[in-house]
């Protein structure tokens, strides 16, 4: 008929039920947190581990996982900073047409973030530009070589045509412009000599 032990048993059963619920809630937080962590959803995972730690402040696992997530997020932040700087510097070099240095930095950026397409696209663009530049350079040099040969052979009209081809490829180059001027001077001189010669022959024929 004593009430006290019955009350105490009831309290114990209530406490056991609360502990059971706390354990169940704690395990659910851990399970959900692990799932979020595996999905690389670090903020959500950290919040769930923090909730688990609130339920059981002395447990080591949530603390370790929170520290692990903080380290991962710090690494991601550092990688983001390195990637952003590499891209910024590479873009500046690309704009300055320093393609070799730009390619190196785009490659670094691509290694930092392998899923990003931008640095790979820029490298492909540089390769295309370099190939086009080489083709242009080769065509320019071929035109200059042909023009120089004509010039040395005193075939100034043909030389002028090839120098003009070279100048059309690279309008800012001084060499073809200078050689065109020299060839035109030589042609003018030849024309003047020919006219003087023809006039002398005509006078000689008349006197003869």
Short mmCIF file of C-alpha atoms in Angstrom, two decimals:
data_model
loop_
_atom_site.label_atom_id
_atom_site.label_comp_id
_atom_site.label_asym_id
_atom_site.label_seq_id
_atom_site.Cartn_x
_atom_site.Cartn_y
_atom_site.Cartn_z
CA UNK A 1 0.00 0.00 0.00
CA UNK A 2 3.07 2.34 0.11
CA UNK A 3 2.79 5.06 -2.58
CA UNK A 4 6.42 6.23 -2.65
CA UNK A 5 8.01 3.23 -4.39
CA UNK A 6 5.20 3.21 -6.95
CA UNK A 7 5.82 6.91 -7.70
CA UNK A 8 9.54 6.32 -7.98
CA UNK A 9 9.03 3.43 -10.37
CA UNK A 10 6.77 5.69 -12.45
CA UNK A 11 9.45 8.43 -12.48
CA UNK A 12 12.13 5.94 -13.48
CA UNK A 13 9.97 4.62 -16.32
CA UNK A 14 9.38 8.20 -17.48
CA UNK A 15 13.11 8.95 -17.33
CA UNK A 16 13.89 5.76 -19.23
CA UNK A 17 11.38 6.73 -21.91
CA UNK A 18 12.95 10.20 -22.17
CA UNK A 19 16.41 8.65 -22.42
CA UNK A 20 15.18 6.27 -25.10
CA UNK A 21 13.72 9.18 -27.06
CA UNK A 22 16.89 11.21 -26.58
CA UNK A 23 18.96 8.27 -27.90
CA UNK A 24 16.61 7.88 -30.85
CA UNK A 25 16.76 11.62 -31.63
CA UNK A 26 20.54 11.61 -31.22
CA UNK A 27 20.95 8.64 -33.59
CA UNK A 28 18.62 10.25 -36.14
CA UNK A 29 20.65 13.47 -36.07
CA UNK A 30 23.83 11.42 -36.64
CA UNK A 31 22.28 9.42 -39.48
CA UNK A 32 20.90 12.50 -41.21
CA UNK A 33 24.17 14.38 -40.68
CA UNK A 34 26.21 11.55 -42.20
CA UNK A 35 23.89 11.53 -45.21
CA UNK A 36 24.30 15.29 -45.69
CA UNK A 37 28.07 15.03 -45.26
CA UNK A 38 28.28 12.31 -47.92
CA UNK A 39 26.31 14.60 -50.23
CA UNK A 40 28.85 17.39 -49.56
CA UNK A 41 26.12 19.53 -47.95
CA UNK A 42 28.46 20.76 -45.26
CA UNK A 43 26.32 23.48 -43.68
CA UNK A 44 23.36 21.15 -43.23
CA UNK A 45 25.60 18.37 -41.90
CA UNK A 46 27.27 20.72 -39.42
CA UNK A 47 23.89 21.93 -38.13
CA UNK A 48 22.73 18.34 -37.57
CA UNK A 49 25.94 17.38 -35.75
CA UNK A 50 25.53 20.49 -33.61
CA UNK A 51 21.98 19.42 -32.77
CA UNK A 52 23.26 15.96 -31.82
CA UNK A 53 25.91 17.54 -29.62
CA UNK A 54 23.25 19.63 -27.91
CA UNK A 55 21.48 16.44 -26.93
CA UNK A 56 24.70 14.75 -25.76
CA UNK A 57 27.37 17.39 -25.03
CA UNK A 58 29.93 14.83 -23.87
CA UNK A 59 29.89 12.69 -27.02
CA UNK A 60 33.11 12.75 -29.05
CA UNK A 61 31.75 11.79 -32.48
CA UNK A 62 29.75 14.98 -33.19
CA UNK A 63 32.69 17.13 -32.04
CA UNK A 64 35.09 15.26 -34.35
CA UNK A 65 32.69 15.54 -37.27
CA UNK A 66 32.16 19.28 -36.72
CA UNK A 67 35.95 19.76 -36.69
CA UNK A 68 36.24 17.69 -39.87
CA UNK A 69 33.56 19.75 -41.61
CA UNK A 70 35.21 23.01 -40.52
CA UNK A 71 38.51 21.80 -41.98
CA UNK A 72 36.82 20.82 -45.26
CA UNK A 73 35.05 24.18 -45.52
CA UNK A 74 38.29 26.04 -44.79
CA UNK A 75 39.98 24.04 -47.55
CA UNK A 76 37.16 24.84 -49.97
CA UNK A 77 37.37 28.53 -49.11
CA UNK A 78 41.12 28.51 -49.68
CA UNK A 79 40.66 26.66 -52.98
CA UNK A 80 38.04 29.21 -54.05
CA UNK A 81 40.44 32.06 -53.30
CA UNK A 82 43.29 30.37 -55.19
CA UNK A 83 41.02 29.58 -58.14
CA UNK A 84 39.65 33.13 -58.31
CA UNK A 85 43.15 34.63 -58.22
CA UNK A 86 44.48 32.20 -60.85
CA UNK A 87 41.56 33.01 -63.17
CA UNK A 88 41.91 36.75 -62.62
CA UNK A 89 45.65 36.71 -63.34
CA UNK A 90 45.18 34.39 -66.33
CA UNK A 91 42.49 36.64 -67.82
CA UNK A 92 44.82 39.63 -67.50
CA UNK A 93 47.62 37.74 -69.27
CA UNK A 94 45.18 36.56 -71.94
CA UNK A 95 44.09 40.15 -72.57
CA UNK A 96 47.77 41.11 -72.88
CA UNK A 97 48.24 38.23 -75.40
CA UNK A 98 50.77 36.52 -73.12
CA UNK A 99 49.34 33.16 -74.04
CA UNK A 100 52.04 30.88 -72.61
CA UNK A 101 51.81 32.41 -69.10
CA UNK A 102 48.01 32.54 -69.31
CA UNK A 103 47.86 28.84 -70.24
CA UNK A 104 49.95 27.91 -67.19
CA UNK A 105 47.59 29.77 -64.85
CA UNK A 106 44.45 28.41 -66.51
CA UNK A 107 45.95 24.92 -66.05
CA UNK A 108 46.51 25.67 -62.35
CA UNK A 109 42.91 26.85 -62.01
CA UNK A 110 41.63 23.72 -63.79
CA UNK A 111 43.62 21.54 -61.36
CA UNK A 112 42.11 23.38 -58.37
CA UNK A 113 38.53 22.96 -59.64
CA UNK A 114 38.38 20.05 -62.04
CA UNK A 115 34.62 20.44 -62.66
CA UNK A 116 34.94 24.03 -63.93
CA UNK A 117 34.76 24.38 -67.72
CA UNK A 118 35.96 28.00 -68.04
CA UNK A 119 39.74 27.42 -67.69
CA UNK A 120 39.56 24.46 -70.12
CA UNK A 121 37.63 26.58 -72.63
CA UNK A 122 40.20 29.38 -72.33
CA UNK A 123 43.08 26.96 -72.89
CA UNK A 124 41.33 25.64 -76.03
CA UNK A 125 40.79 29.23 -77.20
CA UNK A 126 44.49 30.03 -76.65
CA UNK A 127 45.54 26.92 -78.60
CA UNK A 128 43.36 28.05 -81.51
CA UNK A 129 44.76 31.59 -81.38
CA UNK A 130 48.35 30.33 -81.22
CA UNK A 131 47.75 28.03 -84.19
CA UNK A 132 46.22 30.92 -86.16
CA UNK A 133 49.13 33.19 -85.22
CA UNK A 134 51.65 30.58 -86.36
CA UNK A 135 49.84 30.23 -89.67
CA UNK A 136 49.87 34.02 -90.07
CA UNK A 137 53.57 34.22 -89.17
CA UNK A 138 54.45 31.46 -91.63
CA UNK A 139 52.49 33.16 -94.44
CA UNK A 140 54.13 36.50 -93.63
CA UNK A 141 57.64 35.04 -93.65
CA UNK A 142 57.00 33.21 -96.93
CA UNK A 143 55.79 36.43 -98.56
CA UNK A 144 58.82 38.34 -97.24
CA UNK A 145 61.25 35.64 -98.43
CA UNK A 146 59.72 35.63 -101.92
CA UNK A 147 59.73 39.45 -102.05
CA UNK A 148 63.37 39.62 -100.91
CA UNK A 149 64.37 37.17 -103.63
CA UNK A 150 62.62 39.28 -106.27
CA UNK A 151 64.19 42.44 -104.84
CA UNK A 152 67.70 40.95 -104.92
CA UNK A 153 67.08 39.88 -108.52
CA UNK A 154 66.06 43.48 -109.30
CA UNK A 155 62.54 42.33 -110.15
CA UNK A 156 61.04 45.24 -108.29
CA UNK A 157 57.45 45.04 -109.54
CA UNK A 158 57.16 41.39 -108.43
CA UNK A 159 58.88 42.27 -105.14
CA UNK A 160 56.37 45.05 -104.48
CA UNK A 161 53.46 42.66 -105.00
CA UNK A 162 54.84 40.19 -102.43
CA UNK A 163 55.77 42.93 -99.96
CA UNK A 164 52.19 44.18 -100.20
CA UNK A 165 50.92 40.65 -99.49
CA UNK A 166 53.10 40.58 -96.37
CA UNK A 167 51.91 44.05 -95.35
CA UNK A 168 48.27 42.97 -95.73
CA UNK A 169 48.95 40.14 -93.27
CA UNK A 170 50.74 42.38 -90.76
CA UNK A 171 49.88 46.05 -91.40
CA UNK A 172 51.97 47.32 -88.47
CA UNK A 173 55.25 45.77 -89.70
CA UNK A 174 57.76 48.39 -90.90
CA UNK A 175 59.99 46.14 -93.00
CA UNK A 176 57.64 45.53 -95.94
CA UNK A 177 56.69 49.22 -96.06
CA UNK A 178 60.36 50.23 -96.16
CA UNK A 179 61.16 47.68 -98.86
CA UNK A 180 58.16 48.81 -100.97
CA UNK A 181 59.47 52.36 -100.78
CA UNK A 182 62.96 51.21 -101.81
CA UNK A 183 61.58 49.13 -104.68
CA UNK A 184 59.44 52.01 -105.92
CA UNK A 185 62.51 54.29 -105.80
CA UNK A 186 64.47 51.75 -107.83
CA UNK A 187 61.62 51.44 -110.34
CA UNK A 188 61.40 55.23 -110.67
CA UNK A 189 65.17 55.39 -111.20
CA UNK A 190 65.03 52.62 -113.82
CA UNK A 191 62.14 54.35 -115.56
CA UNK A 192 64.07 57.63 -115.61
CA UNK A 193 67.19 55.90 -116.99
CA UNK A 194 65.09 54.10 -119.62
CA UNK A 195 63.46 57.36 -120.68
CA UNK A 196 66.87 59.07 -120.92
CA UNK A 197 68.23 56.10 -122.86
CA UNK A 198 65.27 56.01 -125.24
CA UNK A 199 65.54 59.74 -125.83
CA UNK A 200 69.28 59.48 -126.57
CA UNK A 201 68.69 56.58 -128.97
CA UNK A 202 65.94 58.50 -130.71
CA UNK A 203 68.19 61.57 -131.09
CA UNK A 204 71.06 59.39 -132.34
CA UNK A 205 68.82 57.70 -134.88
CA UNK A 206 67.59 61.07 -136.10
CA UNK A 207 71.12 62.46 -136.46
CA UNK A 208 72.23 59.25 -138.16
#
